[in-house]
Amino acid sequence: MVVGSEERGHRIVLEEPQIPFEPKVIYEDRRIIVVDKPHFLATMPRGMWYEGTVLIRMRQQYEEPDIVPAHRLDRATAGVLVLVRDPAARRAYQMLFQEHRVCKVYQCLAPVRPMVRPRTGTVRHLDPPRVFPLERRSRVIKRRGILQAWEERGPVNAVTRVELTAGRGCLATYTLYPQTGKTHQLRVHMNALGLPIVGDDLYPRIQTRAYDDFSRPLQLVARRLEFTDPFTGVERIFTSSVPLEPQGEA
């Protein structure tokens, strides 16, 4: 049973599954804190998750209730996450992400197999006749309360560059460069190419797992973030050390 109340705009969950992983601080200054987020830890409170979120754990660790995320990562996705600790700096850092002025690089494990032609959108091969790298463009829709996002015909709102980086037997490491930031965009695009990410319990089909089953993390990591600091003009590059593990395969 989960019981909650409201405080500072968040639902306080008095009983929730325990997440035995902690975010690792990889950089901090007076304006921001950058962490390497583990799999299974949500970015901020939602649903049954309160203590099991990066936001609440960092507020507690630093005893700074004004910390907020500059952007979000899915609960299932690990990697670099930027939080803002100075309220006066919030808008500047959040606008970096909203205006796509941040270079994002992800890595994932997915099958080695021939690519399939998606039903909607386009696939452009960037170095023909080679299959990779390629650019995937489509319209991705995600509705609140529905677990999966989906692609439909219409104006493109999701663009991803996909590179084949290295093979590992029946699996390969792919490097993904999202040009947009739609919810589940990378998972949807890889699945549409016939290359679902290892450990994905939503694509191509929903798989129900216990909340305390940490045996098969989604093999998707926000590997690197690059941006120009809006206050200092310094070029910031942050890199995740979370490994991709082949044993995550079903």
mmCIF file with all atom_site columns, C-alpha atoms in Angstrom, residues 26-218:
data_model
loop_
_atom_site.group_PDB
_atom_site.id
_atom_site.type_symbol
_atom_site.label_atom_id
_atom_site.label_alt_id
_atom_site.label_comp_id
_atom_site.label_asym_id
_atom_site.label_entity_id
_atom_site.label_seq_id
_atom_site.pdbx_PDB_ins_code
_atom_site.Cartn_x
_atom_site.Cartn_y
_atom_site.Cartn_z
_atom_site.occupancy
_atom_site.B_iso_or_equiv
_atom_site.pdbx_formal_charge
_atom_site.auth_seq_id
_atom_site.auth_comp_id
_atom_site.auth_asym_id
_atom_site.auth_atom_id
_atom_site.pdbx_PDB_model_num
ATOM 1   C CA . ILE A 1 26  ? 30.496 13.868  -11.109 1.00 0.00 ? 26  ILE A CA 1
ATOM 2   C CA . TYR A 1 27  ? 30.571 17.693  -10.964 1.00 0.00 ? 27  TYR A CA 1
ATOM 3   C CA . GLU A 1 28  ? 29.261 20.552  -8.869  1.00 0.00 ? 28  GLU A CA 1
ATOM 4   C CA . ASP A 1 29  ? 29.607 24.298  -8.578  1.00 0.00 ? 29  ASP A CA 1
ATOM 5   C CA . ARG A 1 30  ? 27.464 26.983  -6.965  1.00 0.00 ? 30  ARG A CA 1
ATOM 6   C CA . ARG A 1 31  ? 24.845 26.781  -9.729  1.00 0.00 ? 31  ARG A CA 1
ATOM 7   C CA . ILE A 1 32  ? 24.603 23.139  -10.827 1.00 0.00 ? 32  ILE A CA 1
ATOM 8   C CA . ILE A 1 33  ? 25.141 19.567  -9.707  1.00 0.00 ? 33  ILE A CA 1
ATOM 9   C CA . VAL A 1 34  ? 25.779 16.893  -12.349 1.00 0.00 ? 34  VAL A CA 1
ATOM 10  C CA . VAL A 1 35  ? 25.149 13.260  -11.465 1.00 0.00 ? 35  VAL A CA 1
ATOM 11  C CA . ASP A 1 36  ? 25.591 9.880   -13.095 1.00 0.00 ? 36  ASP A CA 1
ATOM 12  C CA . LYS A 1 37  ? 22.076 8.485   -12.670 1.00 0.00 ? 37  LYS A CA 1
ATOM 13  C CA . PRO A 1 38  ? 21.718 4.730   -12.171 1.00 0.00 ? 38  PRO A CA 1
ATOM 14  C CA . HIS A 1 39  ? 19.068 2.613   -13.828 1.00 0.00 ? 39  HIS A CA 1
ATOM 15  C CA . PHE A 1 40  ? 15.730 2.277   -11.965 1.00 0.00 ? 40  PHE A CA 1
ATOM 16  C CA . LEU A 1 41  ? 15.988 5.629   -10.152 1.00 0.00 ? 41  LEU A CA 1
ATOM 17  C CA . ALA A 1 42  ? 13.441 8.167   -11.393 1.00 0.00 ? 42  ALA A CA 1
ATOM 18  C CA . THR A 1 43  ? 14.511 11.759  -12.012 1.00 0.00 ? 43  THR A CA 1
ATOM 19  C CA . MET A 1 44  ? 11.754 13.312  -9.870  1.00 0.00 ? 44  MET A CA 1
ATOM 20  C CA . PRO A 1 45  ? 8.685  12.263  -7.857  1.00 0.00 ? 45  PRO A CA 1
ATOM 21  C CA . ARG A 1 46  ? 5.798  10.743  -9.759  1.00 0.00 ? 46  ARG A CA 1
ATOM 22  C CA . GLY A 1 47  ? 3.309  7.994   -8.986  1.00 0.00 ? 47  GLY A CA 1
ATOM 23  C CA . MET A 1 48  ? 4.667  5.735   -6.259  1.00 0.00 ? 48  MET A CA 1
ATOM 24  C CA . TRP A 1 49  ? 8.187  7.191   -6.425  1.00 0.00 ? 49  TRP A CA 1
ATOM 25  C CA . TYR A 1 50  ? 9.348  9.841   -3.959  1.00 0.00 ? 50  TYR A CA 1
ATOM 26  C CA . GLU A 1 51  ? 12.411 8.723   -2.000  1.00 0.00 ? 51  GLU A CA 1
ATOM 27  C CA . GLY A 1 52  ? 13.415 6.621   -4.993  1.00 0.00 ? 52  GLY A CA 1
ATOM 28  C CA . THR A 1 53  ? 14.201 9.668   -7.137  1.00 0.00 ? 53  THR A CA 1
ATOM 29  C CA . VAL A 1 54  ? 17.347 11.613  -7.908  1.00 0.00 ? 54  VAL A CA 1
ATOM 30  C CA . LEU A 1 55  ? 15.729 14.924  -7.015  1.00 0.00 ? 55  LEU A CA 1
ATOM 31  C CA . ILE A 1 56  ? 14.713 13.977  -3.475  1.00 0.00 ? 56  ILE A CA 1
ATOM 32  C CA . ARG A 1 57  ? 17.956 12.147  -2.723  1.00 0.00 ? 57  ARG A CA 1
ATOM 33  C CA . MET A 1 58  ? 20.042 15.114  -3.839  1.00 0.00 ? 58  MET A CA 1
ATOM 34  C CA . ARG A 1 59  ? 17.893 17.577  -1.883  1.00 0.00 ? 59  ARG A CA 1
ATOM 35  C CA . GLN A 1 60  ? 18.387 15.426  1.193   1.00 0.00 ? 60  GLN A CA 1
ATOM 36  C CA . GLN A 1 61  ? 22.108 14.913  0.608   1.00 0.00 ? 61  GLN A CA 1
ATOM 37  C CA . TYR A 1 62  ? 22.831 18.621  0.167   1.00 0.00 ? 62  TYR A CA 1
ATOM 38  C CA . GLU A 1 63  ? 20.036 19.873  2.449   1.00 0.00 ? 63  GLU A CA 1
ATOM 39  C CA . GLU A 1 64  ? 19.014 22.239  -0.335  1.00 0.00 ? 64  GLU A CA 1
ATOM 40  C CA . PRO A 1 65  ? 15.246 22.138  -1.004  1.00 0.00 ? 65  PRO A CA 1
ATOM 41  C CA . ASP A 1 66  ? 15.527 24.422  -4.057  1.00 0.00 ? 66  ASP A CA 1
ATOM 42  C CA . ILE A 1 67  ? 17.389 21.911  -6.238  1.00 0.00 ? 67  ILE A CA 1
ATOM 43  C CA . VAL A 1 68  ? 15.493 21.140  -9.476  1.00 0.00 ? 68  VAL A CA 1
ATOM 44  C CA . PRO A 1 69  ? 16.369 19.108  -12.587 1.00 0.00 ? 69  PRO A CA 1
ATOM 45  C CA . ALA A 1 70  ? 17.398 21.002  -15.711 1.00 0.00 ? 70  ALA A CA 1
ATOM 46  C CA . HIS A 1 71  ? 16.011 18.116  -17.808 1.00 0.00 ? 71  HIS A CA 1
ATOM 47  C CA . ARG A 1 72  ? 14.827 14.531  -17.278 1.00 0.00 ? 72  ARG A CA 1
ATOM 48  C CA . LEU A 1 73  ? 15.867 10.984  -17.967 1.00 0.00 ? 73  LEU A CA 1
ATOM 49  C CA . ASP A 1 74  ? 13.425 8.078   -17.993 1.00 0.00 ? 74  ASP A CA 1
ATOM 50  C CA . ARG A 1 75  ? 13.486 5.991   -14.824 1.00 0.00 ? 75  ARG A CA 1
ATOM 51  C CA . ALA A 1 76  ? 14.818 3.071   -16.879 1.00 0.00 ? 76  ALA A CA 1
ATOM 52  C CA . THR A 1 77  ? 17.622 5.101   -18.483 1.00 0.00 ? 77  THR A CA 1
ATOM 53  C CA . ALA A 1 78  ? 20.972 5.689   -16.788 1.00 0.00 ? 78  ALA A CA 1
ATOM 54  C CA . GLY A 1 79  ? 23.533 8.412   -17.390 1.00 0.00 ? 79  GLY A CA 1
ATOM 55  C CA . VAL A 1 80  ? 24.341 12.095  -17.127 1.00 0.00 ? 80  VAL A CA 1
ATOM 56  C CA . LEU A 1 81  ? 21.708 14.277  -15.461 1.00 0.00 ? 81  LEU A CA 1
ATOM 57  C CA . VAL A 1 82  ? 22.037 18.001  -14.676 1.00 0.00 ? 82  VAL A CA 1
ATOM 58  C CA . LEU A 1 83  ? 20.356 19.577  -11.656 1.00 0.00 ? 83  LEU A CA 1
ATOM 59  C CA . VAL A 1 84  ? 20.210 23.290  -10.827 1.00 0.00 ? 84  VAL A CA 1
ATOM 60  C CA . ARG A 1 85  ? 20.810 24.364  -7.232  1.00 0.00 ? 85  ARG A CA 1
ATOM 61  C CA . ASP A 1 86  ? 20.630 28.165  -7.683  1.00 0.00 ? 86  ASP A CA 1
ATOM 62  C CA . PRO A 1 87  ? 17.010 29.326  -8.230  1.00 0.00 ? 87  PRO A CA 1
ATOM 63  C CA . ALA A 1 88  ? 18.270 32.369  -10.153 1.00 0.00 ? 88  ALA A CA 1
ATOM 64  C CA . ALA A 1 89  ? 19.984 30.050  -12.661 1.00 0.00 ? 89  ALA A CA 1
ATOM 65  C CA . ARG A 1 90  ? 17.078 27.668  -13.292 1.00 0.00 ? 90  ARG A CA 1
ATOM 66  C CA . ARG A 1 91  ? 15.684 29.239  -16.435 1.00 0.00 ? 91  ARG A CA 1
ATOM 67  C CA . ALA A 1 92  ? 19.072 29.642  -18.123 1.00 0.00 ? 92  ALA A CA 1
ATOM 68  C CA . TYR A 1 93  ? 20.000 25.954  -17.769 1.00 0.00 ? 93  TYR A CA 1
ATOM 69  C CA . GLN A 1 94  ? 16.515 24.645  -18.512 1.00 0.00 ? 94  GLN A CA 1
ATOM 70  C CA . MET A 1 95  ? 16.380 26.734  -21.689 1.00 0.00 ? 95  MET A CA 1
ATOM 71  C CA . LEU A 1 96  ? 19.616 25.100  -22.887 1.00 0.00 ? 96  LEU A CA 1
ATOM 72  C CA . PHE A 1 97  ? 17.713 21.831  -23.073 1.00 0.00 ? 97  PHE A CA 1
ATOM 73  C CA . GLN A 1 98  ? 14.395 23.250  -24.290 1.00 0.00 ? 98  GLN A CA 1
ATOM 74  C CA . GLU A 1 99  ? 16.116 25.097  -27.140 1.00 0.00 ? 99  GLU A CA 1
ATOM 75  C CA . HIS A 1 100 ? 18.235 22.037  -28.067 1.00 0.00 ? 100 HIS A CA 1
ATOM 76  C CA . ARG A 1 101 ? 21.537 23.806  -27.337 1.00 0.00 ? 101 ARG A CA 1
ATOM 77  C CA . VAL A 1 102 ? 22.892 20.701  -25.609 1.00 0.00 ? 102 VAL A CA 1
ATOM 78  C CA . CYS A 1 103 ? 24.703 17.967  -27.543 1.00 0.00 ? 103 CYS A CA 1
ATOM 79  C CA . LYS A 1 104 ? 23.407 14.643  -26.224 1.00 0.00 ? 104 LYS A CA 1
ATOM 80  C CA . VAL A 1 105 ? 25.090 11.326  -26.938 1.00 0.00 ? 105 VAL A CA 1
ATOM 81  C CA . TYR A 1 106 ? 23.526 8.026   -25.862 1.00 0.00 ? 106 TYR A CA 1
ATOM 82  C CA . GLN A 1 107 ? 24.735 4.460   -26.161 1.00 0.00 ? 107 GLN A CA 1
ATOM 83  C CA . CYS A 1 108 ? 22.702 1.261   -26.141 1.00 0.00 ? 108 CYS A CA 1
ATOM 84  C CA . LEU A 1 109 ? 22.948 -2.467  -26.682 1.00 0.00 ? 109 LEU A CA 1
ATOM 85  C CA . ALA A 1 110 ? 20.658 -3.935  -29.314 1.00 0.00 ? 110 ALA A CA 1
ATOM 86  C CA . PRO A 1 111 ? 20.631 -6.967  -31.651 1.00 0.00 ? 111 PRO A CA 1
ATOM 87  C CA . VAL A 1 112 ? 22.870 -7.406  -34.667 1.00 0.00 ? 112 VAL A CA 1
ATOM 88  C CA . ARG A 1 113 ? 20.410 -8.106  -37.466 1.00 0.00 ? 113 ARG A CA 1
ATOM 89  C CA . PRO A 1 114 ? 19.219 -6.578  -40.738 1.00 0.00 ? 114 PRO A CA 1
ATOM 90  C CA . MET A 1 115 ? 17.343 -3.339  -40.265 1.00 0.00 ? 115 MET A CA 1
ATOM 91  C CA . VAL A 1 116 ? 13.631 -3.383  -41.097 1.00 0.00 ? 116 VAL A CA 1
ATOM 92  C CA . ARG A 1 117 ? 11.806 -0.604  -42.928 1.00 0.00 ? 117 ARG A CA 1
ATOM 93  C CA . PRO A 1 118 ? 9.578  1.313   -40.463 1.00 0.00 ? 118 PRO A CA 1
ATOM 94  C CA . ARG A 1 119 ? 5.898  1.677   -41.298 1.00 0.00 ? 119 ARG A CA 1
ATOM 95  C CA . THR A 1 120 ? 5.931  5.483   -40.978 1.00 0.00 ? 120 THR A CA 1
ATOM 96  C CA . GLY A 1 121 ? 8.516  8.231   -41.128 1.00 0.00 ? 121 GLY A CA 1
ATOM 97  C CA . THR A 1 122 ? 11.788 8.047   -43.018 1.00 0.00 ? 122 THR A CA 1
ATOM 98  C CA . VAL A 1 123 ? 15.225 6.457   -42.807 1.00 0.00 ? 123 VAL A CA 1
ATOM 99  C CA . ARG A 1 124 ? 18.114 8.235   -44.542 1.00 0.00 ? 124 ARG A CA 1
ATOM 100 C CA . HIS A 1 125 ? 21.425 6.428   -44.934 1.00 0.00 ? 125 HIS A CA 1
ATOM 101 C CA . LEU A 1 126 ? 24.181 8.980   -44.361 1.00 0.00 ? 126 LEU A CA 1
ATOM 102 C CA . ASP A 1 127 ? 27.049 7.028   -45.955 1.00 0.00 ? 127 ASP A CA 1
ATOM 103 C CA . PRO A 1 128 ? 25.510 4.812   -48.667 1.00 0.00 ? 128 PRO A CA 1
ATOM 104 C CA . PRO A 1 129 ? 25.696 2.000   -49.507 1.00 0.00 ? 129 PRO A CA 1
ATOM 105 C CA . ARG A 1 130 ? 26.494 1.389   -45.824 1.00 0.00 ? 130 ARG A CA 1
ATOM 106 C CA . VAL A 1 131 ? 23.436 0.960   -43.617 1.00 0.00 ? 131 VAL A CA 1
ATOM 107 C CA . PHE A 1 132 ? 24.938 2.985   -40.765 1.00 0.00 ? 132 PHE A CA 1
ATOM 108 C CA . PRO A 1 133 ? 25.115 5.775   -39.871 1.00 0.00 ? 133 PRO A CA 1
ATOM 109 C CA . LEU A 1 134 ? 21.498 6.627   -40.554 1.00 0.00 ? 134 LEU A CA 1
ATOM 110 C CA . GLU A 1 135 ? 18.986 9.296   -39.643 1.00 0.00 ? 135 GLU A CA 1
ATOM 111 C CA . ARG A 1 136 ? 15.550 8.272   -38.413 1.00 0.00 ? 136 ARG A CA 1
ATOM 112 C CA . ARG A 1 137 ? 12.744 10.840  -38.649 1.00 0.00 ? 137 ARG A CA 1
ATOM 113 C CA . SER A 1 138 ? 9.157  10.265  -37.526 1.00 0.00 ? 138 SER A CA 1
ATOM 114 C CA . ARG A 1 139 ? 6.250  11.584  -35.502 1.00 0.00 ? 139 ARG A CA 1
ATOM 115 C CA . VAL A 1 140 ? 6.303  10.171  -31.932 1.00 0.00 ? 140 VAL A CA 1
ATOM 116 C CA . ILE A 1 141 ? 3.267  10.528  -29.671 1.00 0.00 ? 141 ILE A CA 1
ATOM 117 C CA . LYS A 1 142 ? 3.136  9.815   -25.915 1.00 0.00 ? 142 LYS A CA 1
ATOM 118 C CA . ARG A 1 143 ? -0.098 10.259  -23.944 1.00 0.00 ? 143 ARG A CA 1
ATOM 119 C CA . ARG A 1 144 ? -0.201 10.583  -20.182 1.00 0.00 ? 144 ARG A CA 1
ATOM 120 C CA . GLY A 1 145 ? -1.453 7.380   -18.575 1.00 0.00 ? 145 GLY A CA 1
ATOM 121 C CA . ILE A 1 146 ? -0.428 5.182   -21.533 1.00 0.00 ? 146 ILE A CA 1
ATOM 122 C CA . LEU A 1 147 ? 2.819  3.288   -20.998 1.00 0.00 ? 147 LEU A CA 1
ATOM 123 C CA . GLN A 1 148 ? 3.992  3.110   -24.596 1.00 0.00 ? 148 GLN A CA 1
ATOM 124 C CA . ALA A 1 149 ? 4.638  5.897   -27.053 1.00 0.00 ? 149 ALA A CA 1
ATOM 125 C CA . TRP A 1 150 ? 3.870  5.262   -30.708 1.00 0.00 ? 150 TRP A CA 1
ATOM 126 C CA . GLU A 1 151 ? 4.599  6.568   -34.197 1.00 0.00 ? 151 GLU A CA 1
ATOM 127 C CA . GLU A 1 152 ? 1.941  7.941   -36.511 1.00 0.00 ? 152 GLU A CA 1
ATOM 128 C CA . ARG A 1 153 ? 1.758  9.742   -39.823 1.00 0.00 ? 153 ARG A CA 1
ATOM 129 C CA . GLY A 1 154 ? 2.084  13.506  -39.660 1.00 0.00 ? 154 GLY A CA 1
ATOM 130 C CA . PRO A 1 155 ? 4.641  16.277  -39.199 1.00 0.00 ? 155 PRO A CA 1
ATOM 131 C CA . VAL A 1 156 ? 7.998  14.982  -37.969 1.00 0.00 ? 156 VAL A CA 1
ATOM 132 C CA . ASN A 1 157 ? 8.755  15.802  -34.311 1.00 0.00 ? 157 ASN A CA 1
ATOM 133 C CA . ALA A 1 158 ? 11.479 13.237  -33.522 1.00 0.00 ? 158 ALA A CA 1
ATOM 134 C CA . VAL A 1 159 ? 14.898 12.929  -35.191 1.00 0.00 ? 159 VAL A CA 1
ATOM 135 C CA . THR A 1 160 ? 17.717 10.547  -34.216 1.00 0.00 ? 160 THR A CA 1
ATOM 136 C CA . ARG A 1 161 ? 21.090 9.772   -35.766 1.00 0.00 ? 161 ARG A CA 1
ATOM 137 C CA . VAL A 1 162 ? 22.077 6.121   -35.232 1.00 0.00 ? 162 VAL A CA 1
ATOM 138 C CA . GLU A 1 163 ? 25.618 4.761   -35.568 1.00 0.00 ? 163 GLU A CA 1
ATOM 139 C CA . LEU A 1 164 ? 26.793 1.161   -35.267 1.00 0.00 ? 164 LEU A CA 1
ATOM 140 C CA . THR A 1 165 ? 29.783 1.407   -32.928 1.00 0.00 ? 165 THR A CA 1
ATOM 141 C CA . ALA A 1 166 ? 30.910 -2.132  -32.090 1.00 0.00 ? 166 ALA A CA 1
ATOM 142 C CA . GLY A 1 167 ? 29.694 -5.720  -32.324 1.00 0.00 ? 167 GLY A CA 1
ATOM 143 C CA . ARG A 1 168 ? 29.504 -8.199  -29.440 1.00 0.00 ? 168 ARG A CA 1
ATOM 144 C CA . GLY A 1 169 ? 28.462 -11.473 -31.013 1.00 0.00 ? 169 GLY A CA 1
ATOM 145 C CA . CYS A 1 170 ? 24.690 -11.322 -31.431 1.00 0.00 ? 170 CYS A CA 1
ATOM 146 C CA . LEU A 1 171 ? 24.613 -7.855  -29.856 1.00 0.00 ? 171 LEU A CA 1
ATOM 147 C CA . ALA A 1 172 ? 26.062 -4.518  -30.891 1.00 0.00 ? 172 ALA A CA 1
ATOM 148 C CA . THR A 1 173 ? 26.728 -1.171  -29.290 1.00 0.00 ? 173 THR A CA 1
ATOM 149 C CA . TYR A 1 174 ? 24.891 1.651   -31.037 1.00 0.00 ? 174 TYR A CA 1
ATOM 150 C CA . THR A 1 175 ? 25.607 5.343   -30.502 1.00 0.00 ? 175 THR A CA 1
ATOM 151 C CA . LEU A 1 176 ? 22.528 7.555   -30.688 1.00 0.00 ? 176 LEU A CA 1
ATOM 152 C CA . TYR A 1 177 ? 22.399 11.306  -31.268 1.00 0.00 ? 177 TYR A CA 1
ATOM 153 C CA . PRO A 1 178 ? 18.886 12.628  -30.595 1.00 0.00 ? 178 PRO A CA 1
ATOM 154 C CA . GLN A 1 179 ? 18.184 15.941  -32.307 1.00 0.00 ? 179 GLN A CA 1
ATOM 155 C CA . THR A 1 180 ? 14.875 16.245  -30.463 1.00 0.00 ? 180 THR A CA 1
ATOM 156 C CA . GLY A 1 181 ? 13.706 15.136  -27.039 1.00 0.00 ? 181 GLY A CA 1
ATOM 157 C CA . LYS A 1 182 ? 10.383 13.324  -27.289 1.00 0.00 ? 182 LYS A CA 1
ATOM 158 C CA . THR A 1 183 ? 9.493  10.900  -24.483 1.00 0.00 ? 183 THR A CA 1
ATOM 159 C CA . HIS A 1 184 ? 10.833 7.372   -25.265 1.00 0.00 ? 184 HIS A CA 1
ATOM 160 C CA . GLN A 1 185 ? 12.138 8.661   -28.610 1.00 0.00 ? 185 GLN A CA 1
ATOM 161 C CA . LEU A 1 186 ? 15.275 6.500   -28.719 1.00 0.00 ? 186 LEU A CA 1
ATOM 162 C CA . ARG A 1 187 ? 13.454 3.361   -27.576 1.00 0.00 ? 187 ARG A CA 1
ATOM 163 C CA . VAL A 1 188 ? 10.699 3.887   -30.144 1.00 0.00 ? 188 VAL A CA 1
ATOM 164 C CA . HIS A 1 189 ? 13.115 4.631   -32.985 1.00 0.00 ? 189 HIS A CA 1
ATOM 165 C CA . MET A 1 190 ? 15.338 1.622   -32.300 1.00 0.00 ? 190 MET A CA 1
ATOM 166 C CA . ASN A 1 191 ? 12.310 -0.658  -32.041 1.00 0.00 ? 191 ASN A CA 1
ATOM 167 C CA . ALA A 1 192 ? 10.891 0.711   -35.304 1.00 0.00 ? 192 ALA A CA 1
ATOM 168 C CA . LEU A 1 193 ? 14.178 -0.233  -37.007 1.00 0.00 ? 193 LEU A CA 1
ATOM 169 C CA . GLY A 1 194 ? 13.744 -3.811  -35.759 1.00 0.00 ? 194 GLY A CA 1
ATOM 170 C CA . LEU A 1 195 ? 16.507 -3.290  -33.189 1.00 0.00 ? 195 LEU A CA 1
ATOM 171 C CA . PRO A 1 196 ? 14.787 -3.115  -29.775 1.00 0.00 ? 196 PRO A CA 1
ATOM 172 C CA . ILE A 1 197 ? 17.137 -2.133  -26.950 1.00 0.00 ? 197 ILE A CA 1
ATOM 173 C CA . VAL A 1 198 ? 18.181 -4.987  -24.647 1.00 0.00 ? 198 VAL A CA 1
ATOM 174 C CA . GLY A 1 199 ? 16.253 -5.025  -21.388 1.00 0.00 ? 199 GLY A CA 1
ATOM 175 C CA . ASP A 1 200 ? 13.393 -2.864  -22.698 1.00 0.00 ? 200 ASP A CA 1
ATOM 176 C CA . ASP A 1 201 ? 10.188 -3.926  -20.954 1.00 0.00 ? 201 ASP A CA 1
ATOM 177 C CA . LEU A 1 202 ? 7.970  -1.609  -23.049 1.00 0.00 ? 202 LEU A CA 1
ATOM 178 C CA . TYR A 1 203 ? 9.121  -2.109  -26.652 1.00 0.00 ? 203 TYR A CA 1
ATOM 179 C CA . PRO A 1 204 ? 8.214  -4.009  -28.708 1.00 0.00 ? 204 PRO A CA 1
ATOM 180 C CA . ARG A 1 205 ? 5.744  -5.282  -26.088 1.00 0.00 ? 205 ARG A CA 1
ATOM 181 C CA . ILE A 1 206 ? 4.927  -4.517  -22.485 1.00 0.00 ? 206 ILE A CA 1
ATOM 182 C CA . GLN A 1 207 ? 6.505  -6.975  -20.042 1.00 0.00 ? 207 GLN A CA 1
ATOM 183 C CA . THR A 1 208 ? 5.401  -6.849  -16.421 1.00 0.00 ? 208 THR A CA 1
ATOM 184 C CA . ARG A 1 209 ? 8.149  -7.098  -13.824 1.00 0.00 ? 209 ARG A CA 1
ATOM 185 C CA . ALA A 1 210 ? 8.166  -6.779  -10.046 1.00 0.00 ? 210 ALA A CA 1
ATOM 186 C CA . TYR A 1 211 ? 9.263  -3.361  -8.796  1.00 0.00 ? 211 TYR A CA 1
ATOM 187 C CA . ASP A 1 212 ? 12.152 -4.970  -6.918  1.00 0.00 ? 212 ASP A CA 1
ATOM 188 C CA . ASP A 1 213 ? 13.412 -6.927  -9.938  1.00 0.00 ? 213 ASP A CA 1
ATOM 189 C CA . PHE A 1 214 ? 16.661 -5.194  -10.896 1.00 0.00 ? 214 PHE A CA 1
ATOM 190 C CA . SER A 1 215 ? 18.049 -8.117  -12.894 1.00 0.00 ? 215 SER A CA 1
ATOM 191 C CA . ARG A 1 216 ? 17.539 -6.739  -16.406 1.00 0.00 ? 216 ARG A CA 1
ATOM 192 C CA . PRO A 1 217 ? 18.242 -3.005  -16.647 1.00 0.00 ? 217 PRO A CA 1
ATOM 193 C CA . LEU A 1 218 ? 17.469 -1.245  -19.898 1.00 0.00 ? 218 LEU A CA 1
#
